[in-house]
Amino acid sequence: LFSSMAVERIFSPPTCVKGMKTLDRTLFLKNVDLPAIKVPTKQCSLFLNYFKKKALRHSNIKSITEHREEGSKILLLRPEECFHLTEEEKEWIYANNGTITKHQIILDFKHYSFNDILRAVLPLDQVQDVPTAFEQVGHIAHLNLREDQLPYKDIIGQVLLDKQPGIETVVNKVTSIDETFRFFKMELLAGRNDMIATVKENGCTFTFDFSRVYWNSRLHTEHKRILDVLKAGDVVVDMFAGVGPFAIPACCKGCMVYANDLNPYSYSALVSNAKNNRVAEKLKPYCLDARDFLRTVISDMIASYQPSRSLI
């Protein structure tokens, strides 16, 4: 009898790819013999409905496929069903002009998922686990690979590029976040070298150079939590505004926002994003050290503060 592990091995990539460091898609070819029923073309729906619990279910393999004989199709069954067809089912097949058979399918690179491929490629005696987590920033996938995964970084990047829709660039973080400007150095693993990302968040669009500014998609919920508290007419001070993920939506809610960031690339993107989202008149942008921003700009603003407006 087939165990779940045995079935998984049938649809796994061939063992020859283990340890591969440069992607060779041709090595993922694999022939698989499956139990099947040859059915009359006009009765495909009838057979598929009758065997819906035993038909092959695979995200990248159709359960009905072509047959070399005109007027016939092949209904693929799950691998374990070669042992599980009852006498009643066999009689039904013959009574409806079907034939129990086996059918060979050819699997290749396109049939396997990102996880399937990396589980097959990475030697788990050397690599602790498969890197499945990454941050997507526009068209960029940002990985943070561990030391044991680095020897396979090129193939990890290429497989991610091939398998993840919408990804055109894959990068890996190579240093901790810069203490002054809050961005990290990265290396290109796969795809085009284009770090200008466009992201939509909280109803606004942000464009920025991901290699030179700080952006964290996981802060989306926190941004929204604060935005939900704001109301039109509030005055908001953002000392570390970045490219504007909090400041720009606040402007969109009708707030007047004093937004500061020391990083000149963040400041430039902040100003541009305010214009692109049509809220430039609500934003007062600055490129200062946060302490100087508080001592000068905000100190002066508070001195002229109007009690009828909320200051946040």
PDB file of C-alpha atoms in Angstrom:
ATOM      1  CA  LEU A   1       0.000   0.000   0.000  1.00  0.00           C
ATOM      2  CA  PHE A   2       1.053   3.581  -0.645  1.00  0.00           C
ATOM      3  CA  SER A   3       1.889   5.754   2.353  1.00  0.00           C
ATOM      4  CA  SER A   4       1.444   9.515   2.157  1.00  0.00           C
ATOM      5  CA  MET A   5       5.234   9.815   2.108  1.00  0.00           C
ATOM      6  CA  ALA A   6       5.480   7.403  -0.822  1.00  0.00           C
ATOM      7  CA  VAL A   7       2.887   9.408  -2.763  1.00  0.00           C
ATOM      8  CA  GLU A   8       4.812  12.620  -2.009  1.00  0.00           C
ATOM      9  CA  ARG A   9       8.007  11.067  -3.386  1.00  0.00           C
ATOM     10  CA  ILE A  10       6.250  10.186  -6.648  1.00  0.00           C
ATOM     11  CA  PHE A  11       5.546  13.857  -7.343  1.00  0.00           C
ATOM     12  CA  SER A  12       8.831  15.195  -5.934  1.00  0.00           C
ATOM     13  CA  PRO A  13      11.681  16.352  -8.207  1.00  0.00           C
ATOM     14  CA  PRO A  14      14.266  13.695  -9.148  1.00  0.00           C
ATOM     15  CA  THR A  15      16.991  13.005  -6.596  1.00  0.00           C
ATOM     16  CA  CYS A  16      19.735  14.042  -9.036  1.00  0.00           C
ATOM     17  CA  VAL A  17      19.057  17.727  -8.260  1.00  0.00           C
ATOM     18  CA  LYS A  18      20.184  17.389  -4.629  1.00  0.00           C
ATOM     19  CA  GLY A  19      23.018  19.826  -3.898  1.00  0.00           C
ATOM     20  CA  MET A  20      22.501  21.832  -7.113  1.00  0.00           C
ATOM     21  CA  LYS A  21      23.846  25.391  -6.782  1.00  0.00           C
ATOM     22  CA  THR A  22      23.245  26.664 -10.323  1.00  0.00           C
ATOM     23  CA  LEU A  23      19.741  26.116 -11.640  1.00  0.00           C
ATOM     24  CA  ASP A  24      19.508  23.581 -14.491  1.00  0.00           C
ATOM     25  CA  ARG A  25      15.830  23.162 -15.352  1.00  0.00           C
ATOM     26  CA  THR A  26      16.493  20.201 -17.665  1.00  0.00           C
ATOM     27  CA  LEU A  27      17.439  18.011 -14.686  1.00  0.00           C
ATOM     28  CA  PHE A  28      13.912  18.251 -13.290  1.00  0.00           C
ATOM     29  CA  LEU A  29      12.448  15.950 -15.970  1.00  0.00           C
ATOM     30  CA  LYS A  30      10.799  12.883 -14.487  1.00  0.00           C
ATOM     31  CA  ASN A  31       8.565  10.124 -15.881  1.00  0.00           C
ATOM     32  CA  VAL A  32       5.731   8.987 -13.612  1.00  0.00           C
ATOM     33  CA  ASP A  33       3.399   6.033 -14.217  1.00  0.00           C
ATOM     34  CA  LEU A  34      -0.088   6.523 -12.803  1.00  0.00           C
ATOM     35  CA  PRO A  35      -3.196   4.321 -12.644  1.00  0.00           C
ATOM     36  CA  ALA A  36      -5.697   5.594 -15.177  1.00  0.00           C
ATOM     37  CA  ILE A  37      -8.919   4.910 -17.011  1.00  0.00           C
ATOM     38  CA  LYS A  38      -9.255   5.319 -20.754  1.00  0.00           C
ATOM     39  CA  VAL A  39     -12.667   6.891 -21.265  1.00  0.00           C
ATOM     40  CA  PRO A  40     -14.758   7.920 -24.281  1.00  0.00           C
ATOM     41  CA  THR A  41     -14.297  11.647 -24.838  1.00  0.00           C
ATOM     42  CA  LYS A  42     -18.044  12.302 -24.662  1.00  0.00           C
ATOM     43  CA  GLN A  43     -18.243  10.627 -21.245  1.00  0.00           C
ATOM     44  CA  CYS A  44     -15.401  12.465 -19.485  1.00  0.00           C
ATOM     45  CA  SER A  45     -17.786  14.338 -17.179  1.00  0.00           C
ATOM     46  CA  LEU A  46     -19.602  11.106 -16.285  1.00  0.00           C
ATOM     47  CA  PHE A  47     -16.377   9.323 -15.329  1.00  0.00           C
ATOM     48  CA  LEU A  48     -14.932  12.344 -13.547  1.00  0.00           C
ATOM     49  CA  ASN A  49     -18.061  12.693 -11.437  1.00  0.00           C
ATOM     50  CA  TYR A  50     -18.155   8.982 -10.577  1.00  0.00           C
ATOM     51  CA  PHE A  51     -14.471   8.907  -9.590  1.00  0.00           C
ATOM     52  CA  LYS A  52     -14.226  12.423  -8.127  1.00  0.00           C
ATOM     53  CA  LYS A  53     -12.873  11.045  -4.841  1.00  0.00           C
ATOM     54  CA  LYS A  54     -10.259   8.896  -6.579  1.00  0.00           C
ATOM     55  CA  ALA A  55      -9.239  11.179  -9.451  1.00  0.00           C
ATOM     56  CA  LEU A  56      -5.779  12.714  -9.291  1.00  0.00           C
ATOM     57  CA  ARG A  57      -5.707  16.046  -7.481  1.00  0.00           C
ATOM     58  CA  HIS A  58      -2.551  17.985  -8.157  1.00  0.00           C
ATOM     59  CA  SER A  59      -2.206  21.749  -8.513  1.00  0.00           C
ATOM     60  CA  ASN A  60      -0.147  21.504 -11.714  1.00  0.00           C
ATOM     61  CA  ILE A  61      -1.465  18.294 -13.335  1.00  0.00           C
ATOM     62  CA  LYS A  62      -4.886  18.026 -14.972  1.00  0.00           C
ATOM     63  CA  SER A  63      -6.862  14.908 -14.039  1.00  0.00           C
ATOM     64  CA  ILE A  64      -8.146  14.584 -17.632  1.00  0.00           C
ATOM     65  CA  THR A  65      -5.473  14.376 -20.312  1.00  0.00           C
ATOM     66  CA  GLU A  66      -5.165  13.493 -23.965  1.00  0.00           C
ATOM     67  CA  HIS A  67      -4.957   9.958 -25.351  1.00  0.00           C
ATOM     68  CA  ARG A  68      -3.338   8.943 -28.624  1.00  0.00           C
ATOM     69  CA  GLU A  69      -6.591   7.360 -29.846  1.00  0.00           C
ATOM     70  CA  GLU A  70      -9.126   9.742 -31.345  1.00  0.00           C
ATOM     71  CA  GLY A  71     -12.333   9.837 -29.349  1.00  0.00           C
ATOM     72  CA  SER A  72     -10.638   8.835 -26.100  1.00  0.00           C
ATOM     73  CA  LYS A  73      -9.266  10.636 -23.078  1.00  0.00           C
ATOM     74  CA  ILE A  74      -7.331   9.544 -20.025  1.00  0.00           C
ATOM     75  CA  LEU A  75      -8.653  10.014 -16.498  1.00  0.00           C
ATOM     76  CA  LEU A  76      -5.712   9.968 -14.103  1.00  0.00           C
ATOM     77  CA  LEU A  77      -6.218   8.440 -10.680  1.00  0.00           C
ATOM     78  CA  ARG A  78      -4.334   8.973  -7.448  1.00  0.00           C
ATOM     79  CA  PRO A  79      -1.289   6.644  -7.262  1.00  0.00           C
ATOM     80  CA  GLU A  80      -2.705   4.541  -4.420  1.00  0.00           C
ATOM     81  CA  GLU A  81      -5.897   3.765  -6.367  1.00  0.00           C
ATOM     82  CA  CYS A  82      -4.187   1.017  -8.375  1.00  0.00           C
ATOM     83  CA  PHE A  83      -4.882  -1.100  -5.279  1.00  0.00           C
ATOM     84  CA  HIS A  84      -8.228   0.374  -4.239  1.00  0.00           C
ATOM     85  CA  LEU A  85     -10.642  -0.056  -7.164  1.00  0.00           C
ATOM     86  CA  THR A  86     -13.550  -2.225  -6.024  1.00  0.00           C
ATOM     87  CA  GLU A  87     -15.195  -4.928  -8.129  1.00  0.00           C
ATOM     88  CA  GLU A  88     -18.267  -2.721  -8.389  1.00  0.00           C
ATOM     89  CA  GLU A  89     -16.165   0.171  -9.744  1.00  0.00           C
ATOM     90  CA  LYS A  90     -14.449  -2.096 -12.244  1.00  0.00           C
ATOM     91  CA  GLU A  91     -17.790  -3.364 -13.521  1.00  0.00           C
ATOM     92  CA  TRP A  92     -19.072   0.216 -13.825  1.00  0.00           C
ATOM     93  CA  ILE A  93     -15.986   1.169 -15.874  1.00  0.00           C
ATOM     94  CA  TYR A  94     -16.498  -1.709 -18.336  1.00  0.00           C
ATOM     95  CA  ALA A  95     -20.254  -1.092 -18.557  1.00  0.00           C
ATOM     96  CA  ASN A  96     -19.549   2.518 -19.625  1.00  0.00           C
ATOM     97  CA  ASN A  97     -16.922   1.587 -22.248  1.00  0.00           C
ATOM     98  CA  GLY A  98     -13.949   2.477 -20.110  1.00  0.00           C
ATOM     99  CA  THR A  99     -10.660   0.613 -19.796  1.00  0.00           C
ATOM    100  CA  ILE A 100      -8.445   0.307 -16.728  1.00  0.00           C
ATOM    101  CA  THR A 101      -4.894   1.110 -17.720  1.00  0.00           C
ATOM    102  CA  LYS A 102      -1.834   3.068 -16.639  1.00  0.00           C
ATOM    103  CA  HIS A 103      -0.562   6.274 -18.140  1.00  0.00           C
ATOM    104  CA  GLN A 104       2.864   7.867 -18.107  1.00  0.00           C
ATOM    105  CA  ILE A 105       3.136  11.594 -17.514  1.00  0.00           C
ATOM    106  CA  ILE A 106       6.256  13.719 -17.792  1.00  0.00           C
ATOM    107  CA  LEU A 107       6.951  16.112 -14.963  1.00  0.00           C
ATOM    108  CA  ASP A 108       9.342  19.024 -15.428  1.00  0.00           C
ATOM    109  CA  PHE A 109      10.371  22.236 -13.684  1.00  0.00           C
ATOM    110  CA  LYS A 110       7.020  23.948 -14.191  1.00  0.00           C
ATOM    111  CA  HIS A 111       5.155  21.237 -12.267  1.00  0.00           C
ATOM    112  CA  TYR A 112       6.990  21.878  -8.990  1.00  0.00           C
ATOM    113  CA  SER A 113       6.397  24.616  -6.442  1.00  0.00           C
ATOM    114  CA  PHE A 114       9.047  26.826  -4.874  1.00  0.00           C
ATOM    115  CA  ASN A 115       9.041  24.681  -1.728  1.00  0.00           C
ATOM    116  CA  ASP A 116       9.097  21.414  -3.708  1.00  0.00           C
ATOM    117  CA  ILE A 117      12.209  22.490  -5.590  1.00  0.00           C
ATOM    118  CA  LEU A 118      14.150  23.828  -2.623  1.00  0.00           C
ATOM    119  CA  ARG A 119      13.330  20.792  -0.483  1.00  0.00           C
ATOM    120  CA  ALA A 120      14.724  18.626  -3.278  1.00  0.00           C
ATOM    121  CA  VAL A 121      17.799  20.787  -3.916  1.00  0.00           C
ATOM    122  CA  LEU A 122      18.999  21.788  -0.456  1.00  0.00           C
ATOM    123  CA  PRO A 123      20.926  19.106   1.464  1.00  0.00           C
ATOM    124  CA  LEU A 124      19.153  19.232   4.807  1.00  0.00           C
ATOM    125  CA  ASP A 125      22.160  17.707   6.541  1.00  0.00           C
ATOM    126  CA  GLN A 126      23.954  20.995   5.742  1.00  0.00           C
ATOM    127  CA  VAL A 127      21.060  23.478   5.562  1.00  0.00           C
ATOM    128  CA  GLN A 128      18.791  23.625   8.589  1.00  0.00           C
ATOM    129  CA  ASP A 129      15.584  24.343   6.678  1.00  0.00           C
ATOM    130  CA  VAL A 130      14.129  25.725   3.460  1.00  0.00           C
ATOM    131  CA  PRO A 131      13.864  29.556   3.325  1.00  0.00           C
ATOM    132  CA  THR A 132      10.144  30.146   2.846  1.00  0.00           C
ATOM    133  CA  ALA A 133       9.758  33.625   4.373  1.00  0.00           C
ATOM    134  CA  PHE A 134      10.494  36.774   2.402  1.00  0.00           C
ATOM    135  CA  GLU A 135       9.209  40.335   2.244  1.00  0.00           C
ATOM    136  CA  GLN A 136       7.729  41.553  -1.018  1.00  0.00           C
ATOM    137  CA  VAL A 137       8.184  45.262  -1.715  1.00  0.00           C
ATOM    138  CA  GLY A 138       6.603  46.047  -5.045  1.00  0.00           C
ATOM    139  CA  HIS A 139       8.375  43.868  -7.628  1.00  0.00           C
ATOM    140  CA  ILE A 140      11.240  43.121  -5.197  1.00  0.00           C
ATOM    141  CA  ALA A 141      11.530  40.016  -3.005  1.00  0.00           C
ATOM    142  CA  HIS A 142      13.736  40.628   0.015  1.00  0.00           C
ATOM    143  CA  LEU A 143      15.354  37.579   1.639  1.00  0.00           C
ATOM    144  CA  ASN A 144      17.313  37.423   4.871  1.00  0.00           C
ATOM    145  CA  LEU A 145      19.267  34.192   4.381  1.00  0.00           C
ATOM    146  CA  ARG A 146      21.100  32.498   7.215  1.00  0.00           C
ATOM    147  CA  GLU A 147      24.774  31.554   7.051  1.00  0.00           C
ATOM    148  CA  ASP A 148      24.086  27.892   6.197  1.00  0.00           C
ATOM    149  CA  GLN A 149      21.829  28.916   3.278  1.00  0.00           C
ATOM    150  CA  LEU A 150      24.318  31.282   1.634  1.00  0.00           C
ATOM    151  CA  PRO A 151      26.133  28.635  -0.485  1.00  0.00           C
ATOM    152  CA  TYR A 152      22.786  28.102  -2.260  1.00  0.00           C
ATOM    153  CA  LYS A 153      21.752  31.750  -2.458  1.00  0.00           C
ATOM    154  CA  ASP A 154      21.892  31.940  -6.267  1.00  0.00           C
ATOM    155  CA  ILE A 155      19.581  29.006  -6.886  1.00  0.00           C
ATOM    156  CA  ILE A 156      17.255  30.112  -4.074  1.00  0.00           C
ATOM    157  CA  GLY A 157      16.971  33.533  -5.710  1.00  0.00           C
ATOM    158  CA  GLN A 158      16.420  32.131  -9.201  1.00  0.00           C
ATOM    159  CA  VAL A 159      13.755  29.647  -8.099  1.00  0.00           C
ATOM    160  CA  LEU A 160      11.935  32.385  -6.175  1.00  0.00           C
ATOM    161  CA  LEU A 161      12.062  34.611  -9.257  1.00  0.00           C
ATOM    162  CA  ASP A 162      10.651  31.821 -11.433  1.00  0.00           C
ATOM    163  CA  LYS A 163       7.935  30.660  -9.063  1.00  0.00           C
ATOM    164  CA  GLN A 164       6.579  33.760  -7.331  1.00  0.00           C
ATOM    165  CA  PRO A 165       4.173  35.830  -9.485  1.00  0.00           C
ATOM    166  CA  GLY A 166       4.928  39.544  -9.560  1.00  0.00           C
ATOM    167  CA  ILE A 167       8.566  39.169  -8.526  1.00  0.00           C
ATOM    168  CA  GLU A 168      11.123  40.633 -10.937  1.00  0.00           C
ATOM    169  CA  THR A 169      14.045  41.239  -8.575  1.00  0.00           C
ATOM    170  CA  VAL A 170      15.365  39.107  -5.698  1.00  0.00           C
ATOM    171  CA  VAL A 171      17.773  40.561  -3.132  1.00  0.00           C
ATOM    172  CA  ASN A 172      19.409  39.315   0.049  1.00  0.00           C
ATOM    173  CA  LYS A 173      20.209  41.427   3.081  1.00  0.00           C
ATOM    174  CA  VAL A 174      23.980  41.420   3.734  1.00  0.00           C
ATOM    175  CA  THR A 175      24.342  43.813   6.692  1.00  0.00           C
ATOM    176  CA  SER A 176      22.331  45.031   9.653  1.00  0.00           C
ATOM    177  CA  ILE A 177      20.308  48.222   9.318  1.00  0.00           C
ATOM    178  CA  ASP A 178      22.377  51.400   8.997  1.00  0.00           C
ATOM    179  CA  GLU A 179      22.140  53.221  12.339  1.00  0.00           C
ATOM    180  CA  THR A 180      21.941  56.678  10.767  1.00  0.00           C
ATOM    181  CA  PHE A 181      19.767  56.349   7.676  1.00  0.00           C
ATOM    182  CA  ARG A 182      17.902  53.109   8.565  1.00  0.00           C
ATOM    183  CA  PHE A 183      18.525  51.085   5.421  1.00  0.00           C
ATOM    184  CA  PHE A 184      20.548  47.934   4.838  1.00  0.00           C
ATOM    185  CA  LYS A 185      23.009  46.872   2.173  1.00  0.00           C
ATOM    186  CA  MET A 186      21.789  44.133  -0.136  1.00  0.00           C
ATOM    187  CA  GLU A 187      23.033  41.928  -2.933  1.00  0.00           C
ATOM    188  CA  LEU A 188      21.169  41.051  -6.110  1.00  0.00           C
ATOM    189  CA  LEU A 189      20.480  37.315  -6.335  1.00  0.00           C
ATOM    190  CA  ALA A 190      18.270  37.120  -9.420  1.00  0.00           C
ATOM    191  CA  GLY A 191      16.318  39.239 -11.884  1.00  0.00           C
ATOM    192  CA  ARG A 192      16.836  42.795 -13.008  1.00  0.00           C
ATOM    193  CA  ASN A 193      18.822  45.280 -10.961  1.00  0.00           C
ATOM    194  CA  ASP A 194      15.972  47.708 -10.360  1.00  0.00           C
ATOM    195  CA  MET A 195      15.481  48.890  -6.778  1.00  0.00           C
ATOM    196  CA  ILE A 196      12.830  51.542  -7.500  1.00  0.00           C
ATOM    197  CA  ALA A 197       9.742  50.000  -5.919  1.00  0.00           C
ATOM    198  CA  THR A 198       6.119  51.118  -5.979  1.00  0.00           C
ATOM    199  CA  VAL A 199       3.876  49.972  -3.139  1.00  0.00           C
ATOM    200  CA  LYS A 200       0.236  50.625  -2.263  1.00  0.00           C
ATOM    201  CA  GLU A 201      -0.701  50.910   1.405  1.00  0.00           C
ATOM    202  CA  ASN A 202      -3.659  52.445   3.246  1.00  0.00           C
ATOM    203  CA  GLY A 203      -5.088  53.841   0.029  1.00  0.00           C
ATOM    204  CA  CYS A 204      -1.874  55.618  -0.994  1.00  0.00           C
ATOM    205  CA  THR A 205       0.896  54.876  -3.480  1.00  0.00           C
ATOM    206  CA  PHE A 206       4.566  55.082  -2.504  1.00  0.00           C
ATOM    207  CA  THR A 207       7.578  55.025  -4.823  1.00  0.00           C
ATOM    208  CA  PHE A 208      11.113  54.847  -3.462  1.00  0.00           C
ATOM    209  CA  ASP A 209      14.599  53.372  -3.891  1.00  0.00           C
ATOM    210  CA  PHE A 210      14.431  50.281  -1.668  1.00  0.00           C
ATOM    211  CA  SER A 211      18.223  50.064  -1.525  1.00  0.00           C
ATOM    212  CA  ARG A 212      18.538  53.517   0.084  1.00  0.00           C
ATOM    213  CA  VAL A 213      15.554  53.916   2.409  1.00  0.00           C
ATOM    214  CA  TYR A 214      13.798  52.058   5.224  1.00  0.00           C
ATOM    215  CA  TRP A 215      10.556  50.252   4.403  1.00  0.00           C
ATOM    216  CA  ASN A 216       8.878  47.514   6.418  1.00  0.00           C
ATOM    217  CA  SER A 217       5.642  46.082   5.018  1.00  0.00           C
ATOM    218  CA  ARG A 218       4.896  44.409   8.354  1.00  0.00           C
ATOM    219  CA  LEU A 219       4.195  47.840   9.896  1.00  0.00           C
ATOM    220  CA  HIS A 220       1.076  48.216   7.738  1.00  0.00           C
ATOM    221  CA  THR A 221      -1.276  47.227  10.584  1.00  0.00           C
ATOM    222  CA  GLU A 222       0.420  49.558  13.064  1.00  0.00           C
ATOM    223  CA  HIS A 223       0.175  52.458  10.606  1.00  0.00           C
ATOM    224  CA  LYS A 224      -3.540  51.811  10.142  1.00  0.00           C
ATOM    225  CA  ARG A 225      -4.146  51.545  13.898  1.00  0.00           C
ATOM    226  CA  ILE A 226      -2.807  55.078  14.416  1.00  0.00           C
ATOM    227  CA  LEU A 227      -4.494  56.443  11.288  1.00  0.00           C
ATOM    228  CA  ASP A 228      -7.864  55.238  12.557  1.00  0.00           C
ATOM    229  CA  VAL A 229      -7.471  57.550  15.568  1.00  0.00           C
ATOM    230  CA  LEU A 230      -6.826  60.655  13.456  1.00  0.00           C
ATOM    231  CA  LYS A 231      -9.462  63.046  12.210  1.00  0.00           C
ATOM    232  CA  ALA A 232      -9.477  65.939   9.774  1.00  0.00           C
ATOM    233  CA  GLY A 233      -7.887  69.067  11.193  1.00  0.00           C
ATOM    234  CA  ASP A 234      -5.444  67.279  13.487  1.00  0.00           C
ATOM    235  CA  VAL A 235      -1.825  68.430  13.469  1.00  0.00           C
ATOM    236  CA  VAL A 236       0.574  65.476  13.290  1.00  0.00           C
ATOM    237  CA  VAL A 237       4.316  65.417  13.971  1.00  0.00           C
ATOM    238  CA  ASP A 238       6.314  62.531  12.454  1.00  0.00           C
ATOM    239  CA  MET A 239       9.992  62.785  13.419  1.00  0.00           C
ATOM    240  CA  PHE A 240      11.087  59.680  11.468  1.00  0.00           C
ATOM    241  CA  ALA A 241       8.754  59.841   8.484  1.00  0.00           C
ATOM    242  CA  GLY A 242      10.721  57.749   6.005  1.00  0.00           C
ATOM    243  CA  VAL A 243       9.066  57.833   2.580  1.00  0.00           C
ATOM    244  CA  GLY A 244       5.704  58.703   4.158  1.00  0.00           C
ATOM    245  CA  PRO A 245       3.792  55.460   4.971  1.00  0.00           C
ATOM    246  CA  PHE A 246       2.232  57.186   7.977  1.00  0.00           C
ATOM    247  CA  ALA A 247       2.496  60.861   7.007  1.00  0.00           C
ATOM    248  CA  ILE A 248       0.928  60.649   3.528  1.00  0.00           C
ATOM    249  CA  PRO A 249      -2.244  58.739   4.589  1.00  0.00           C
ATOM    250  CA  ALA A 250      -2.600  61.176   7.515  1.00  0.00           C
ATOM    251  CA  CYS A 251      -2.555  64.033   5.004  1.00  0.00           C
ATOM    252  CA  CYS A 252      -5.199  62.183   2.990  1.00  0.00           C
ATOM    253  CA  LYS A 253      -7.423  62.216   6.094  1.00  0.00           C
ATOM    254  CA  GLY A 254      -7.201  66.011   6.182  1.00  0.00           C
ATOM    255  CA  CYS A 255      -4.461  66.325   8.807  1.00  0.00           C
ATOM    256  CA  MET A 256      -1.644  68.862   8.645  1.00  0.00           C
ATOM    257  CA  VAL A 257       1.552  66.826   8.958  1.00  0.00           C
ATOM    258  CA  TYR A 258       5.020  68.001   9.946  1.00  0.00           C
ATOM    259  CA  ALA A 259       7.178  65.160   8.593  1.00  0.00           C
ATOM    260  CA  ASN A 260      10.923  64.826   9.032  1.00  0.00           C
ATOM    261  CA  ASP A 261      13.598  62.349   7.974  1.00  0.00           C
ATOM    262  CA  LEU A 262      17.373  62.724   8.069  1.00  0.00           C
ATOM    263  CA  ASN A 263      17.935  60.398   5.106  1.00  0.00           C
ATOM    264  CA  PRO A 264      17.979  62.621   1.970  1.00  0.00           C
ATOM    265  CA  TYR A 265      16.667  59.758  -0.200  1.00  0.00           C
ATOM    266  CA  SER A 266      13.737  59.232   2.160  1.00  0.00           C
ATOM    267  CA  TYR A 267      13.077  62.977   2.222  1.00  0.00           C
ATOM    268  CA  SER A 268      13.098  63.165  -1.584  1.00  0.00           C
ATOM    269  CA  ALA A 269      10.688  60.220  -1.851  1.00  0.00           C
ATOM    270  CA  LEU A 270       8.471  61.740   0.873  1.00  0.00           C
ATOM    271  CA  VAL A 271       8.113  64.988  -1.077  1.00  0.00           C
ATOM    272  CA  SER A 272       7.504  63.145  -4.353  1.00  0.00           C
ATOM    273  CA  ASN A 273       4.945  60.801  -2.794  1.00  0.00           C
ATOM    274  CA  ALA A 274       3.043  63.746  -1.321  1.00  0.00           C
ATOM    275  CA  LYS A 275       2.786  65.275  -4.809  1.00  0.00           C
ATOM    276  CA  ASN A 276       1.810  61.981  -6.441  1.00  0.00           C
ATOM    277  CA  ASN A 277      -0.931  61.440  -3.866  1.00  0.00           C
ATOM    278  CA  ARG A 278      -2.097  65.060  -4.258  1.00  0.00           C
ATOM    279  CA  VAL A 279      -1.590  66.064  -0.632  1.00  0.00           C
ATOM    280  CA  ALA A 280       1.506  68.269  -0.929  1.00  0.00           C
ATOM    281  CA  GLU A 281      -0.400  71.230   0.525  1.00  0.00           C
ATOM    282  CA  LYS A 282      -1.042  69.232   3.713  1.00  0.00           C
ATOM    283  CA  LEU A 283       2.579  68.179   4.214  1.00  0.00           C
ATOM    284  CA  LYS A 284       5.416  70.211   5.703  1.00  0.00           C
ATOM    285  CA  PRO A 285       8.530  68.114   4.934  1.00  0.00           C
ATOM    286  CA  TYR A 286      11.967  68.501   6.540  1.00  0.00           C
ATOM    287  CA  CYS A 287      15.344  66.792   6.233  1.00  0.00           C
ATOM    288  CA  LEU A 288      16.874  67.342   9.674  1.00  0.00           C
ATOM    289  CA  ASP A 289      18.237  65.462  12.632  1.00  0.00           C
ATOM    290  CA  ALA A 290      15.180  64.637  14.757  1.00  0.00           C
ATOM    291  CA  ARG A 291      16.575  66.600  17.719  1.00  0.00           C
ATOM    292  CA  ASP A 292      17.057  69.717  15.586  1.00  0.00           C
ATOM    293  CA  PHE A 293      13.604  69.202  14.092  1.00  0.00           C
ATOM    294  CA  LEU A 294      12.062  69.245  17.580  1.00  0.00           C
ATOM    295  CA  ARG A 295      14.166  72.176  18.854  1.00  0.00           C
ATOM    296  CA  THR A 296      13.453  74.434  15.907  1.00  0.00           C
ATOM    297  CA  VAL A 297      10.513  73.556  13.658  1.00  0.00           C
ATOM    298  CA  ILE A 298       8.268  71.895  16.226  1.00  0.00           C
ATOM    299  CA  SER A 299       9.169  74.307  18.992  1.00  0.00           C
ATOM    300  CA  ASP A 300       8.119  77.202  16.755  1.00  0.00           C
ATOM    301  CA  MET A 301       4.973  75.360  15.656  1.00  0.00           C
ATOM    302  CA  ILE A 302       3.907  74.706  19.256  1.00  0.00           C
ATOM    303  CA  ALA A 303       4.514  78.346  20.125  1.00  0.00           C
ATOM    304  CA  SER A 304       2.009  79.348  17.455  1.00  0.00           C
ATOM    305  CA  TYR A 305      -0.349  76.436  18.197  1.00  0.00           C
ATOM    306  CA  GLN A 306      -4.089  77.136  17.835  1.00  0.00           C
ATOM    307  CA  PRO A 307      -6.123  75.515  20.668  1.00  0.00           C
ATOM    308  CA  SER A 308      -8.963  74.699  18.258  1.00  0.00           C
ATOM    309  CA  ARG A 309      -6.807  72.045  16.564  1.00  0.00           C
ATOM    310  CA  SER A 310      -5.652  68.725  17.998  1.00  0.00           C
ATOM    311  CA  LEU A 311      -1.900  68.211  18.173  1.00  0.00           C
ATOM    312  CA  ILE A 312      -0.691  64.600  17.886  1.00  0.00           C
TER     313      ILE A 312
END
